[in-house]
Amino acid sequence: MSKLGELGRAILEHYPLGFFSLDQAMQAAQLPRKFVTDALVSLSKEGVAKKVKKLRKEHVPGQSPKFALIYSVNRKALAARIAPKLKNETVQDRMWAVIRKSKSFNLRDLITLTGVKKGTVRWYLKALRGLGIIHPSRLGGGSGVIWNLVNNVGVRRPYIKPNRKADDKRITGKAETMAPTTKRDARIHFWLSKAEVELSKEKALKQNLSVSAYFRMLLHRDGEA
Amino acid sequence: MKSIFVITKNIKRFQTAFQRINHKSHGIERVCLTVGEVGLGKTVAGLYYGVRDGAAMITVWPGMTQHWLLRSVARELGIDEPAWRTERLIEQIVHVLMQDRRTLIFDEIDHFFRNNDAKRVDALDSIRKLHDFCNIPVILIGEERVDKKIERVPRLNDRIIEVVRFERYKENDVKDIIDQLSDYRFEADAIEKITKTSDGRIRPIMRLIHRAENTARIHQLKTISAKDF
């Protein structure tokens, strides 16, 4: 994952209310201050993050002035920004469109309607099955298996991460979701991350605080730092 | 049997109509109506060419209202949160279609003509409005006689420039299909039997070819005649 992705993920995981300081972001992502500053500036230009407060820290003689920067972030926009980019109009798009429309299909239908090679179709079915999106009519494989769409995640095809093995250089088609694909998943992710934060060391800091109280606490803490 | 999409005479007509409505002239209508009996491959043809063209395909449900239809269109166009107000919903759809011009395919539109309901005619009129506003190609797929029923919506009927009629397959069409699909040689009586038994519909034709090939594989035949399956 890119550094920006690491930073975004750290912010989403650690700050469910969307408010954080520069120091907190550095600490959460374990990245240098220079990079975090640049990333937050570029996110601000894109309209994903917004600088809400800039306070001067206590001046240390002989050093350049330091500031406590407080940011607010649009969590939804940030999640979309760091989500993997998918190419458009690929064979996967074609296969996904046919699967969504057919609901119930077999390997042969998919090959016929998409014009994709058998091996690619089999890899795709295996990957979708791994994600729990389709389910076979019977176990054990062989010919005549009917696949049913059990979890329709929408128009955009689900992200499948290719797993390249270094030793035999073959794509094994291990499926993995990088970002929540449905609204329900996103909500579950959000509450899970919130629960984790509440159980973490910063429990005392974040428990049952309103946005304004949380904001005041951040300002106070960064002022002390 | 080969895993290929068979190009039949109906499919050729559909493909030609599909190309014709995707013209570049501004101000000329782009609505195509596809009619035919059940089981002749209209939906599959729509899906096959729609997938290649990146079209949005919407299946009409019985009792579908204008708002329901517009929400389905919005979802197919990838709008994550379709608005509840119809006015805002139309704005969202128009915004997406203006940016990325896509063909809209509406399957089973004969559901709009059940019970002579005026609300359903509204839904058809909104399809026509989307076509006019965004200049997008629209394909309507329905069963037999839907071309007569659509005359109840004169504004939409005026904009139909192509009518593709899916017909039952005759003996020479069945021969064409077998030539494309099968590696075995079929005798004339076998082709006649398939035509008669299937009643000229594509699904039974495929089923019979499959059955005949299975028999040929088991008995190690090179040519298949009527008595073999």
PDB file of C-alpha atoms in Angstrom, chain B:
ATOM      1  CA  MET B   1     -20.922 -27.995 -28.509  1.00  0.00           C
ATOM      2  CA  LYS B   2     -18.749 -24.911 -28.779  1.00  0.00           C
ATOM      3  CA  SER B   3     -19.049 -22.165 -26.169  1.00  0.00           C
ATOM      4  CA  ILE B   4     -19.716 -19.350 -28.607  1.00  0.00           C
ATOM      5  CA  PHE B   5     -22.477 -16.829 -29.144  1.00  0.00           C
ATOM      6  CA  VAL B   6     -24.331 -17.946 -32.265  1.00  0.00           C
ATOM      7  CA  ILE B   7     -24.943 -15.241 -34.839  1.00  0.00           C
ATOM      8  CA  THR B   8     -28.364 -15.988 -36.277  1.00  0.00           C
ATOM      9  CA  LYS B   9     -30.508 -13.951 -38.654  1.00  0.00           C
ATOM     10  CA  ASN B  10     -32.322 -12.344 -35.698  1.00  0.00           C
ATOM     11  CA  ILE B  11     -29.046 -11.441 -34.029  1.00  0.00           C
ATOM     12  CA  LYS B  12     -27.725  -9.935 -37.265  1.00  0.00           C
ATOM     13  CA  ARG B  13     -30.792  -7.711 -37.484  1.00  0.00           C
ATOM     14  CA  PHE B  14     -30.419  -6.708 -33.847  1.00  0.00           C
ATOM     15  CA  GLN B  15     -26.731  -5.899 -34.342  1.00  0.00           C
ATOM     16  CA  THR B  16     -27.495  -3.723 -37.370  1.00  0.00           C
ATOM     17  CA  ALA B  17     -30.176  -1.831 -35.443  1.00  0.00           C
ATOM     18  CA  PHE B  18     -27.784  -1.412 -32.511  1.00  0.00           C
ATOM     19  CA  GLN B  19     -25.201   0.157 -34.813  1.00  0.00           C
ATOM     20  CA  ARG B  20     -27.792   2.375 -36.495  1.00  0.00           C
ATOM     21  CA  ILE B  21     -29.081   3.906 -33.272  1.00  0.00           C
ATOM     22  CA  ASN B  22     -25.507   4.636 -32.187  1.00  0.00           C
ATOM     23  CA  HIS B  23     -25.157   7.273 -34.907  1.00  0.00           C
ATOM     24  CA  LYS B  24     -23.398  10.596 -34.404  1.00  0.00           C
ATOM     25  CA  SER B  25     -26.005  12.909 -35.921  1.00  0.00           C
ATOM     26  CA  HIS B  26     -27.503  15.328 -33.458  1.00  0.00           C
ATOM     27  CA  GLY B  27     -31.265  15.724 -33.305  1.00  0.00           C
ATOM     28  CA  ILE B  28     -32.068  12.398 -34.922  1.00  0.00           C
ATOM     29  CA  GLU B  29     -33.876   9.872 -32.727  1.00  0.00           C
ATOM     30  CA  ARG B  30     -32.131   6.821 -31.339  1.00  0.00           C
ATOM     31  CA  VAL B  31     -34.884   4.499 -30.107  1.00  0.00           C
ATOM     32  CA  CYS B  32     -34.996   0.863 -31.194  1.00  0.00           C
ATOM     33  CA  LEU B  33     -37.870  -1.501 -30.445  1.00  0.00           C
ATOM     34  CA  THR B  34     -37.244  -5.250 -30.361  1.00  0.00           C
ATOM     35  CA  VAL B  35     -40.269  -7.508 -30.435  1.00  0.00           C
ATOM     36  CA  GLY B  36     -40.762 -11.244 -30.611  1.00  0.00           C
ATOM     37  CA  GLU B  37     -42.208 -14.292 -28.936  1.00  0.00           C
ATOM     38  CA  VAL B  38     -40.812 -15.824 -25.761  1.00  0.00           C
ATOM     39  CA  GLY B  39     -37.646 -17.891 -26.091  1.00  0.00           C
ATOM     40  CA  LEU B  40     -36.199 -16.397 -29.245  1.00  0.00           C
ATOM     41  CA  GLY B  41     -33.159 -14.829 -27.557  1.00  0.00           C
ATOM     42  CA  LYS B  42     -34.098 -11.139 -27.343  1.00  0.00           C
ATOM     43  CA  THR B  43     -32.843 -10.647 -23.775  1.00  0.00           C
ATOM     44  CA  VAL B  44     -29.655 -12.592 -24.412  1.00  0.00           C
ATOM     45  CA  ALA B  45     -28.983 -10.491 -27.520  1.00  0.00           C
ATOM     46  CA  GLY B  46     -29.521  -7.321 -25.479  1.00  0.00           C
ATOM     47  CA  LEU B  47     -27.205  -8.597 -22.759  1.00  0.00           C
ATOM     48  CA  TYR B  48     -24.498  -9.684 -25.244  1.00  0.00           C
ATOM     49  CA  TYR B  49     -24.318  -6.356 -27.093  1.00  0.00           C
ATOM     50  CA  GLY B  50     -25.090  -4.304 -23.978  1.00  0.00           C
ATOM     51  CA  VAL B  51     -22.145  -5.776 -22.091  1.00  0.00           C
ATOM     52  CA  ARG B  52     -19.801  -5.035 -24.991  1.00  0.00           C
ATOM     53  CA  ASP B  53     -21.087  -1.477 -25.353  1.00  0.00           C
ATOM     54  CA  GLY B  54     -21.122  -0.715 -21.608  1.00  0.00           C
ATOM     55  CA  ALA B  55     -24.889  -0.188 -21.729  1.00  0.00           C
ATOM     56  CA  ALA B  56     -27.119  -0.087 -18.671  1.00  0.00           C
ATOM     57  CA  MET B  57     -29.758  -2.829 -18.815  1.00  0.00           C
ATOM     58  CA  ILE B  58     -32.919  -2.481 -16.769  1.00  0.00           C
ATOM     59  CA  THR B  59     -35.466  -5.260 -16.399  1.00  0.00           C
ATOM     60  CA  VAL B  60     -39.005  -3.943 -16.006  1.00  0.00           C
ATOM     61  CA  TRP B  61     -41.055  -5.568 -13.231  1.00  0.00           C
ATOM     62  CA  PRO B  62     -44.819  -5.962 -13.149  1.00  0.00           C
ATOM     63  CA  GLY B  63     -46.373  -2.904 -11.502  1.00  0.00           C
ATOM     64  CA  MET B  64     -43.271  -0.788 -11.983  1.00  0.00           C
ATOM     65  CA  THR B  65     -43.976   2.916 -11.517  1.00  0.00           C
ATOM     66  CA  GLN B  66     -42.120   5.919 -12.883  1.00  0.00           C
ATOM     67  CA  HIS B  67     -40.197   6.511  -9.650  1.00  0.00           C
ATOM     68  CA  TRP B  68     -39.255   2.844  -9.291  1.00  0.00           C
ATOM     69  CA  LEU B  69     -38.024   2.789 -12.881  1.00  0.00           C
ATOM     70  CA  LEU B  70     -35.966   5.955 -12.412  1.00  0.00           C
ATOM     71  CA  ARG B  71     -34.388   4.552  -9.256  1.00  0.00           C
ATOM     72  CA  SER B  72     -33.460   1.358 -11.131  1.00  0.00           C
ATOM     73  CA  VAL B  73     -31.912   3.446 -13.916  1.00  0.00           C
ATOM     74  CA  ALA B  74     -29.959   5.475 -11.339  1.00  0.00           C
ATOM     75  CA  ARG B  75     -28.609   2.336  -9.668  1.00  0.00           C
ATOM     76  CA  GLU B  76     -27.591   0.831 -13.005  1.00  0.00           C
ATOM     77  CA  LEU B  77     -25.737   4.030 -13.833  1.00  0.00           C
ATOM     78  CA  GLY B  78     -23.711   3.644 -10.644  1.00  0.00           C
ATOM     79  CA  ILE B  79     -25.385   6.367  -8.569  1.00  0.00           C
ATOM     80  CA  ASP B  80     -24.749   5.179  -5.002  1.00  0.00           C
ATOM     81  CA  GLU B  81     -27.507   7.109  -3.292  1.00  0.00           C
ATOM     82  CA  PRO B  82     -30.464   7.738  -5.614  1.00  0.00           C
ATOM     83  CA  ALA B  83     -32.530  10.675  -4.338  1.00  0.00           C
ATOM     84  CA  TRP B  84     -36.006  10.098  -2.973  1.00  0.00           C
ATOM     85  CA  ARG B  85     -37.482  13.117  -4.696  1.00  0.00           C
ATOM     86  CA  THR B  86     -38.215  12.379  -8.360  1.00  0.00           C
ATOM     87  CA  GLU B  87     -37.055  15.812  -9.459  1.00  0.00           C
ATOM     88  CA  ARG B  88     -33.642  15.379  -7.811  1.00  0.00           C
ATOM     89  CA  LEU B  89     -33.438  11.782  -9.081  1.00  0.00           C
ATOM     90  CA  ILE B  90     -33.910  12.957 -12.666  1.00  0.00           C
ATOM     91  CA  GLU B  91     -31.228  15.597 -12.148  1.00  0.00           C
ATOM     92  CA  GLN B  92     -28.816  12.924 -10.897  1.00  0.00           C
ATOM     93  CA  ILE B  93     -29.515  10.655 -13.878  1.00  0.00           C
ATOM     94  CA  VAL B  94     -29.224  13.470 -16.420  1.00  0.00           C
ATOM     95  CA  HIS B  95     -25.959  14.618 -14.814  1.00  0.00           C
ATOM     96  CA  VAL B  96     -24.427  11.125 -15.153  1.00  0.00           C
ATOM     97  CA  LEU B  97     -25.722  10.585 -18.696  1.00  0.00           C
ATOM     98  CA  MET B  98     -24.488  13.979 -19.860  1.00  0.00           C
ATOM     99  CA  GLN B  99     -20.977  13.139 -18.649  1.00  0.00           C
ATOM    100  CA  ASP B 100     -20.911   9.579 -19.924  1.00  0.00           C
ATOM    101  CA  ARG B 101     -23.309   8.788 -22.760  1.00  0.00           C
ATOM    102  CA  ARG B 102     -24.536   5.229 -22.362  1.00  0.00           C
ATOM    103  CA  THR B 103     -27.129   3.124 -24.102  1.00  0.00           C
ATOM    104  CA  LEU B 104     -30.162   2.267 -21.972  1.00  0.00           C
ATOM    105  CA  ILE B 105     -31.784  -1.129 -22.563  1.00  0.00           C
ATOM    106  CA  PHE B 106     -35.236  -1.763 -21.094  1.00  0.00           C
ATOM    107  CA  ASP B 107     -36.253  -5.422 -21.074  1.00  0.00           C
ATOM    108  CA  GLU B 108     -39.836  -6.738 -20.807  1.00  0.00           C
ATOM    109  CA  ILE B 109     -41.480  -3.363 -21.398  1.00  0.00           C
ATOM    110  CA  ASP B 110     -44.842  -5.048 -21.991  1.00  0.00           C
ATOM    111  CA  HIS B 111     -45.301  -4.914 -18.192  1.00  0.00           C
ATOM    112  CA  PHE B 112     -45.989  -1.201 -18.671  1.00  0.00           C
ATOM    113  CA  PHE B 113     -49.107  -2.001 -20.660  1.00  0.00           C
ATOM    114  CA  ARG B 114     -50.895  -4.197 -18.147  1.00  0.00           C
ATOM    115  CA  ASN B 115     -54.324  -2.942 -16.971  1.00  0.00           C
ATOM    116  CA  ASN B 116     -54.101   0.200 -19.113  1.00  0.00           C
ATOM    117  CA  ASP B 117     -52.551   2.094 -16.221  1.00  0.00           C
ATOM    118  CA  ALA B 118     -51.819   5.788 -16.869  1.00  0.00           C
ATOM    119  CA  LYS B 119     -49.005   5.815 -14.273  1.00  0.00           C
ATOM    120  CA  ARG B 120     -47.063   3.239 -16.246  1.00  0.00           C
ATOM    121  CA  VAL B 121     -47.409   5.352 -19.370  1.00  0.00           C
ATOM    122  CA  ASP B 122     -45.738   8.119 -17.336  1.00  0.00           C
ATOM    123  CA  ALA B 123     -42.773   5.800 -16.883  1.00  0.00           C
ATOM    124  CA  LEU B 124     -42.515   5.312 -20.649  1.00  0.00           C
ATOM    125  CA  ASP B 125     -42.755   9.058 -21.147  1.00  0.00           C
ATOM    126  CA  SER B 126     -39.870   9.589 -18.742  1.00  0.00           C
ATOM    127  CA  ILE B 127     -37.763   7.179 -20.835  1.00  0.00           C
ATOM    128  CA  ARG B 128     -38.572   9.339 -23.837  1.00  0.00           C
ATOM    129  CA  LYS B 129     -37.619  12.477 -21.885  1.00  0.00           C
ATOM    130  CA  LEU B 130     -34.265  10.990 -20.889  1.00  0.00           C
ATOM    131  CA  HIS B 131     -33.636  10.097 -24.528  1.00  0.00           C
ATOM    132  CA  ASP B 132     -34.457  13.650 -25.651  1.00  0.00           C
ATOM    133  CA  PHE B 133     -32.504  15.416 -22.903  1.00  0.00           C
ATOM    134  CA  CYS B 134     -29.323  13.368 -23.006  1.00  0.00           C
ATOM    135  CA  ASN B 135     -29.370  12.232 -26.637  1.00  0.00           C
ATOM    136  CA  ILE B 136     -28.750   8.629 -25.646  1.00  0.00           C
ATOM    137  CA  PRO B 137     -29.601   5.462 -27.587  1.00  0.00           C
ATOM    138  CA  VAL B 138     -32.504   3.520 -26.062  1.00  0.00           C
ATOM    139  CA  ILE B 139     -33.450  -0.091 -26.779  1.00  0.00           C
ATOM    140  CA  LEU B 140     -36.876  -1.349 -25.753  1.00  0.00           C
ATOM    141  CA  ILE B 141     -37.389  -5.109 -25.649  1.00  0.00           C
ATOM    142  CA  GLY B 142     -40.845  -6.601 -25.417  1.00  0.00           C
ATOM    143  CA  GLU B 143     -42.990  -9.510 -26.420  1.00  0.00           C
ATOM    144  CA  GLU B 144     -45.131  -9.883 -29.503  1.00  0.00           C
ATOM    145  CA  ARG B 145     -47.607  -7.064 -30.233  1.00  0.00           C
ATOM    146  CA  VAL B 146     -45.822  -4.564 -27.986  1.00  0.00           C
ATOM    147  CA  ASP B 147     -45.261  -2.464 -31.109  1.00  0.00           C
ATOM    148  CA  LYS B 148     -49.043  -2.026 -31.326  1.00  0.00           C
ATOM    149  CA  LYS B 149     -49.384  -1.266 -27.627  1.00  0.00           C
ATOM    150  CA  ILE B 150     -46.667   1.380 -27.711  1.00  0.00           C
ATOM    151  CA  GLU B 151     -48.815   3.405 -30.085  1.00  0.00           C
ATOM    152  CA  ARG B 152     -50.689   4.490 -26.941  1.00  0.00           C
ATOM    153  CA  VAL B 153     -47.664   6.660 -26.179  1.00  0.00           C
ATOM    154  CA  PRO B 154     -47.476   8.635 -29.431  1.00  0.00           C
ATOM    155  CA  ARG B 155     -44.489  10.758 -28.457  1.00  0.00           C
ATOM    156  CA  LEU B 156     -42.358   7.684 -27.781  1.00  0.00           C
ATOM    157  CA  ASN B 157     -43.750   5.860 -30.802  1.00  0.00           C
ATOM    158  CA  ASP B 158     -42.658   8.765 -33.013  1.00  0.00           C
ATOM    159  CA  ARG B 159     -39.083   8.380 -31.895  1.00  0.00           C
ATOM    160  CA  ILE B 160     -38.723   4.692 -32.753  1.00  0.00           C
ATOM    161  CA  ILE B 161     -36.496   4.512 -35.807  1.00  0.00           C
ATOM    162  CA  GLU B 162     -35.764   0.773 -35.803  1.00  0.00           C
ATOM    163  CA  VAL B 163     -38.105  -2.152 -35.153  1.00  0.00           C
ATOM    164  CA  VAL B 164     -36.364  -5.518 -34.911  1.00  0.00           C
ATOM    165  CA  ARG B 165     -38.696  -8.471 -35.117  1.00  0.00           C
ATOM    166  CA  PHE B 166     -37.341 -11.749 -33.731  1.00  0.00           C
ATOM    167  CA  GLU B 167     -38.804 -14.628 -35.731  1.00  0.00           C
ATOM    168  CA  ARG B 168     -38.873 -18.374 -35.262  1.00  0.00           C
ATOM    169  CA  TYR B 169     -35.999 -20.227 -36.901  1.00  0.00           C
ATOM    170  CA  LYS B 170     -36.624 -22.232 -40.047  1.00  0.00           C
ATOM    171  CA  GLU B 171     -34.781 -25.302 -41.272  1.00  0.00           C
ATOM    172  CA  ASN B 172     -31.961 -23.429 -43.025  1.00  0.00           C
ATOM    173  CA  ASP B 173     -31.476 -21.199 -39.942  1.00  0.00           C
ATOM    174  CA  VAL B 174     -31.246 -24.305 -37.742  1.00  0.00           C
ATOM    175  CA  LYS B 175     -28.653 -25.706 -40.143  1.00  0.00           C
ATOM    176  CA  ASP B 176     -26.661 -22.468 -39.799  1.00  0.00           C
ATOM    177  CA  ILE B 177     -26.832 -22.683 -36.006  1.00  0.00           C
ATOM    178  CA  ILE B 178     -25.681 -26.311 -36.014  1.00  0.00           C
ATOM    179  CA  ASP B 179     -22.789 -25.483 -38.355  1.00  0.00           C
ATOM    180  CA  GLN B 180     -21.608 -22.773 -35.989  1.00  0.00           C
ATOM    181  CA  LEU B 181     -22.073 -24.749 -32.789  1.00  0.00           C
ATOM    182  CA  SER B 182     -21.298 -28.367 -33.469  1.00  0.00           C
ATOM    183  CA  ASP B 183     -18.255 -30.324 -34.612  1.00  0.00           C
ATOM    184  CA  TYR B 184     -20.461 -33.251 -35.722  1.00  0.00           C
ATOM    185  CA  ARG B 185     -22.160 -33.586 -39.080  1.00  0.00           C
ATOM    186  CA  PHE B 186     -25.973 -33.569 -38.887  1.00  0.00           C
ATOM    187  CA  GLU B 187     -28.030 -35.366 -41.555  1.00  0.00           C
ATOM    188  CA  ALA B 188     -30.940 -33.525 -43.216  1.00  0.00           C
ATOM    189  CA  ASP B 189     -33.519 -35.613 -41.317  1.00  0.00           C
ATOM    190  CA  ALA B 190     -31.834 -34.718 -37.994  1.00  0.00           C
ATOM    191  CA  ILE B 191     -32.052 -31.021 -38.842  1.00  0.00           C
ATOM    192  CA  GLU B 192     -35.702 -31.445 -39.809  1.00  0.00           C
ATOM    193  CA  LYS B 193     -36.415 -33.243 -36.529  1.00  0.00           C
ATOM    194  CA  ILE B 194     -34.723 -30.503 -34.485  1.00  0.00           C
ATOM    195  CA  THR B 195     -36.705 -27.804 -36.347  1.00  0.00           C
ATOM    196  CA  LYS B 196     -40.010 -29.578 -35.804  1.00  0.00           C
ATOM    197  CA  THR B 197     -39.433 -30.544 -32.174  1.00  0.00           C
ATOM    198  CA  SER B 198     -38.080 -27.152 -31.134  1.00  0.00           C
ATOM    199  CA  ASP B 199     -40.812 -25.217 -32.907  1.00  0.00           C
ATOM    200  CA  GLY B 200     -38.139 -22.811 -34.165  1.00  0.00           C
ATOM    201  CA  ARG B 201     -37.128 -21.551 -30.694  1.00  0.00           C
ATOM    202  CA  ILE B 202     -33.482 -21.157 -29.755  1.00  0.00           C
ATOM    203  CA  ARG B 203     -33.533 -22.763 -26.288  1.00  0.00           C
ATOM    204  CA  PRO B 204     -35.005 -26.127 -27.398  1.00  0.00           C
ATOM    205  CA  ILE B 205     -32.706 -26.072 -30.442  1.00  0.00           C
ATOM    206  CA  MET B 206     -29.647 -25.815 -28.173  1.00  0.00           C
ATOM    207  CA  ARG B 207     -31.027 -28.538 -25.900  1.00  0.00           C
ATOM    208  CA  LEU B 208     -31.576 -30.925 -28.812  1.00  0.00           C
ATOM    209  CA  ILE B 209     -28.127 -30.273 -30.300  1.00  0.00           C
ATOM    210  CA  HIS B 210     -26.617 -31.009 -26.891  1.00  0.00           C
ATOM    211  CA  ARG B 211     -28.613 -34.244 -26.596  1.00  0.00           C
ATOM    212  CA  ALA B 212     -27.643 -35.341 -30.112  1.00  0.00           C
ATOM    213  CA  GLU B 213     -23.958 -34.660 -29.457  1.00  0.00           C
ATOM    214  CA  ASN B 214     -24.072 -36.662 -26.235  1.00  0.00           C
ATOM    215  CA  THR B 215     -25.497 -39.655 -28.093  1.00  0.00           C
ATOM    216  CA  ALA B 216     -22.873 -39.286 -30.812  1.00  0.00           C
ATOM    217  CA  ARG B 217     -20.096 -39.187 -28.210  1.00  0.00           C
ATOM    218  CA  ILE B 218     -21.351 -42.313 -26.449  1.00  0.00           C
ATOM    219  CA  HIS B 219     -21.809 -44.330 -29.659  1.00  0.00           C
ATOM    220  CA  GLN B 220     -18.728 -42.813 -31.333  1.00  0.00           C
ATOM    221  CA  LEU B 221     -20.663 -41.515 -34.333  1.00  0.00           C
ATOM    222  CA  LYS B 222     -19.340 -38.998 -36.825  1.00  0.00           C
ATOM    223  CA  THR B 223     -22.660 -38.154 -38.460  1.00  0.00           C
ATOM    224  CA  ILE B 224     -25.932 -37.811 -36.590  1.00  0.00           C
ATOM    225  CA  SER B 225     -29.287 -38.764 -38.075  1.00  0.00           C
ATOM    226  CA  ALA B 226     -32.869 -38.406 -36.769  1.00  0.00           C
ATOM    227  CA  LYS B 227     -33.037 -41.897 -35.255  1.00  0.00           C
ATOM    228  CA  ASP B 228     -29.904 -41.341 -33.124  1.00  0.00           C
ATOM    229  CA  PHE B 229     -31.454 -38.958 -30.556  1.00  0.00           C
TER     230      PHE B 229
END
